[in-house]
Tab-separated table of N, CA and C in Angstrom:
chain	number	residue	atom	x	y	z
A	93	UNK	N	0.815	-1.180	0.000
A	93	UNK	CA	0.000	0.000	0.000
A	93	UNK	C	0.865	1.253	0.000
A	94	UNK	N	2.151	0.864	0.777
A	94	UNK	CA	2.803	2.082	0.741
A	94	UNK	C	3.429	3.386	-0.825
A	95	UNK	N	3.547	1.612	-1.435
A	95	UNK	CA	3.848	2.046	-2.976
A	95	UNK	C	2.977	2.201	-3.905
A	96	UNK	N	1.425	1.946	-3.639
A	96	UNK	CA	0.608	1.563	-4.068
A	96	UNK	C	0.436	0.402	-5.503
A	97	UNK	N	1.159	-0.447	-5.103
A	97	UNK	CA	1.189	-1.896	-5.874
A	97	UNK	C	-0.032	-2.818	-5.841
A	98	UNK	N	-1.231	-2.440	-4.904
A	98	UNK	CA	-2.357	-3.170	-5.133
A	98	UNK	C	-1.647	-4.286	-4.129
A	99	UNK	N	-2.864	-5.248	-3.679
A	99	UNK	CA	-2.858	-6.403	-2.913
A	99	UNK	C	-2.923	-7.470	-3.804
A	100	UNK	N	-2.155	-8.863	-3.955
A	100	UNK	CA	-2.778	-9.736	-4.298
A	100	UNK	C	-3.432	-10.983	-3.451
A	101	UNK	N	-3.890	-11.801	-3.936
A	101	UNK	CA	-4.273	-12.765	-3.272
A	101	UNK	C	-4.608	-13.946	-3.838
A	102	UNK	N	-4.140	-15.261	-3.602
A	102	UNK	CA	-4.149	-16.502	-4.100
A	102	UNK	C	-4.557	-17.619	-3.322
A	103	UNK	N	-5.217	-18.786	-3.758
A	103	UNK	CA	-5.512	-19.843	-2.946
A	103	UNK	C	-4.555	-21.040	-2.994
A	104	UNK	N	-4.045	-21.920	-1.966
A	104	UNK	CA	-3.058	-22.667	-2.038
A	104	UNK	C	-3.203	-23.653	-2.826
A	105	UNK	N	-2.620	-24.602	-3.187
A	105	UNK	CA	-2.728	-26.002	-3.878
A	105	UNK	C	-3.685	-27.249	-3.380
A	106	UNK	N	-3.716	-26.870	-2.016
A	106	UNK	CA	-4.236	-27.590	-1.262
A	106	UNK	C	-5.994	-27.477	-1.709
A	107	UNK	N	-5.936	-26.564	-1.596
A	107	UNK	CA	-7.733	-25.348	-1.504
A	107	UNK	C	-8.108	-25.780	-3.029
A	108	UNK	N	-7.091	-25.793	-3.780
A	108	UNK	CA	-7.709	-25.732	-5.565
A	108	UNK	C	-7.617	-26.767	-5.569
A	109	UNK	N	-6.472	-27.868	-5.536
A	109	UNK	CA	-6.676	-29.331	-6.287
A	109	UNK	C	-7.974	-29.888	-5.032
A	110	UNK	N	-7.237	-30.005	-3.451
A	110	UNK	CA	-7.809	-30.624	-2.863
A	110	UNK	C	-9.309	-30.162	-3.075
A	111	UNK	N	-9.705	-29.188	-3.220
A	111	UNK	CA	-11.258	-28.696	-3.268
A	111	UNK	C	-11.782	-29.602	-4.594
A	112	UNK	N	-11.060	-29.603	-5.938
A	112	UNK	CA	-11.864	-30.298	-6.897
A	112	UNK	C	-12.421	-31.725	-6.523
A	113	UNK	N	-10.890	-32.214	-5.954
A	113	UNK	CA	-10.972	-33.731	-5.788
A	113	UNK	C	-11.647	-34.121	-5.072
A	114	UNK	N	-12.178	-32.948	-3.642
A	114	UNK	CA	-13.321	-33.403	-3.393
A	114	UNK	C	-14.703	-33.555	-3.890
A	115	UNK	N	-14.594	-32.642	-4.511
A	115	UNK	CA	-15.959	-32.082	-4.887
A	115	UNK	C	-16.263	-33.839	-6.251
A	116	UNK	N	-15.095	-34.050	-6.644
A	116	UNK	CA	-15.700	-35.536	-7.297
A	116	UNK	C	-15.376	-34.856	-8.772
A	117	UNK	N	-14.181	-33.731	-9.244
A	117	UNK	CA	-13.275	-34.176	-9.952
A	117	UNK	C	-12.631	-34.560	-10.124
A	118	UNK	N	-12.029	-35.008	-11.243
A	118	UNK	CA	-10.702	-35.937	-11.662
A	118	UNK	C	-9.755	-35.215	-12.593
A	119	UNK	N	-8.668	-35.149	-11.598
A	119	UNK	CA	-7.879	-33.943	-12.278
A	119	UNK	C	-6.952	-34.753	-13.511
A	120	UNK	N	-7.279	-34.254	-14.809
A	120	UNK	CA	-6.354	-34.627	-16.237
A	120	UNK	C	-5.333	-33.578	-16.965
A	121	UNK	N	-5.117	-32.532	-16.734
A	121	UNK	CA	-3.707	-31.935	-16.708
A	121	UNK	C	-3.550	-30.768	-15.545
A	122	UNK	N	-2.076	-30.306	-16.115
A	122	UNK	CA	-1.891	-29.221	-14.763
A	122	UNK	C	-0.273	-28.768	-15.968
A	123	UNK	N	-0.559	-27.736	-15.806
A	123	UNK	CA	-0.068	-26.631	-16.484
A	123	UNK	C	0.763	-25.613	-15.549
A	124	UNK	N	1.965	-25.585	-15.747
A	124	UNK	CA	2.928	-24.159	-14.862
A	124	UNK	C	3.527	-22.929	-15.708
A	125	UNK	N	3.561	-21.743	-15.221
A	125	UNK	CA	4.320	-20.784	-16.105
A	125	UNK	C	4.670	-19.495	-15.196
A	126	UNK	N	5.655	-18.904	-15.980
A	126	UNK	CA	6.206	-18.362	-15.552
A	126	UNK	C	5.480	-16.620	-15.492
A	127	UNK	N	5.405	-15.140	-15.089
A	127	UNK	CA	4.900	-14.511	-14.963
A	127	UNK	C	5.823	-13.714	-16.700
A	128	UNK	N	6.904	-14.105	-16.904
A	128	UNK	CA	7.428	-13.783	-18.453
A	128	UNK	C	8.871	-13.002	-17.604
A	129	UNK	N	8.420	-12.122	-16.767
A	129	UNK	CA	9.755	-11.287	-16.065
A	129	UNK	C	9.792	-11.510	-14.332
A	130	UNK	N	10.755	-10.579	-14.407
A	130	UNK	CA	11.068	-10.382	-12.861
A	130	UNK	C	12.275	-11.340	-12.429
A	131	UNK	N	12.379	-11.305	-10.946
A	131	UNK	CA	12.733	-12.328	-10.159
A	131	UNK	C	12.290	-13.570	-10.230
A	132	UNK	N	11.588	-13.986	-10.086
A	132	UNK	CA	10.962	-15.696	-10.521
A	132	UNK	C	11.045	-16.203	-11.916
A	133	UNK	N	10.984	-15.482	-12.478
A	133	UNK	CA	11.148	-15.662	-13.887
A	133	UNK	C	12.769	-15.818	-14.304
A	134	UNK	N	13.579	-15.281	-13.827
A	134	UNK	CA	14.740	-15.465	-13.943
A	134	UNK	C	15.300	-16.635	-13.368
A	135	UNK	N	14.606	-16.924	-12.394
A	135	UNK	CA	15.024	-18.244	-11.801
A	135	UNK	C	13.557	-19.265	-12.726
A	136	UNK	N	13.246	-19.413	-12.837
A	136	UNK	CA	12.144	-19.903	-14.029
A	136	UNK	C	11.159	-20.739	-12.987
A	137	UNK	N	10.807	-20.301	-11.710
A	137	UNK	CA	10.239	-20.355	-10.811
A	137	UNK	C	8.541	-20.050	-11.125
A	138	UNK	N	7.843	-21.016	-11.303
A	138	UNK	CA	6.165	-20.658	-11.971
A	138	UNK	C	5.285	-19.741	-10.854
A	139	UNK	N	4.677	-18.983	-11.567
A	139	UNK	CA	4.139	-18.060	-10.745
A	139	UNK	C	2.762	-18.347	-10.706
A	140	UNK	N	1.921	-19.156	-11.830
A	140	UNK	CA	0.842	-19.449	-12.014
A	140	UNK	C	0.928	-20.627	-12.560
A	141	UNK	N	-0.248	-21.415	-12.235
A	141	UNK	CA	-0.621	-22.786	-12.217
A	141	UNK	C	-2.228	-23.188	-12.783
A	142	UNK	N	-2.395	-23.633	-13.721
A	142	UNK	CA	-3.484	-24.007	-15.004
A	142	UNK	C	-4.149	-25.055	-14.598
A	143	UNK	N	-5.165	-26.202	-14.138
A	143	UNK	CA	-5.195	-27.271	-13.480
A	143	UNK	C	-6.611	-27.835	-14.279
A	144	UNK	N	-6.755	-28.440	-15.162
A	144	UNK	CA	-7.718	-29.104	-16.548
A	144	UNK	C	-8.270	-30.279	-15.019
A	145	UNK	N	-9.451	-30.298	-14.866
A	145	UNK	CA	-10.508	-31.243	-14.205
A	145	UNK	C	-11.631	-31.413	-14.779
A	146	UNK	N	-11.966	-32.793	-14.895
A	146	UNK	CA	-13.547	-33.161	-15.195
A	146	UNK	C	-14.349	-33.979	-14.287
A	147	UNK	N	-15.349	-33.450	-14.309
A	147	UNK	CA	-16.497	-34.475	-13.407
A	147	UNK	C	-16.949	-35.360	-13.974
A	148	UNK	N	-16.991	-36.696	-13.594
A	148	UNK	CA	-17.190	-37.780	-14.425
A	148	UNK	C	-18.673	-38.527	-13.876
């Protein structure tokens, strides 16, 4: 806030996969990437995560 960069906010791995798999999807891909720059990106560290589920 100080810099005014906005807040973000994300849900863990746990919350997204574990939430599908309960819910009685079946997870068939999962996708990683990088944000393109920065720090993480230089280390090629994924910043976002893609996760393909179907209910069967």
């Amino acid at each position: 806030m100080k810099y005014d960069w906005g807040i973000q906010f994300s849900h863990t791995l746990e919350e997204q996969i574990g939430g599908q798999l309960k819910a009685g999807f079946q997870l068939t891909d999962l996708y990683e990437d990088t944000s393109g720059q920065g720090n993480l990106h230089k280390h090629n560290i994924p910043a976002f995560v893609a996760i393909r589920s179907v209910k069967r």
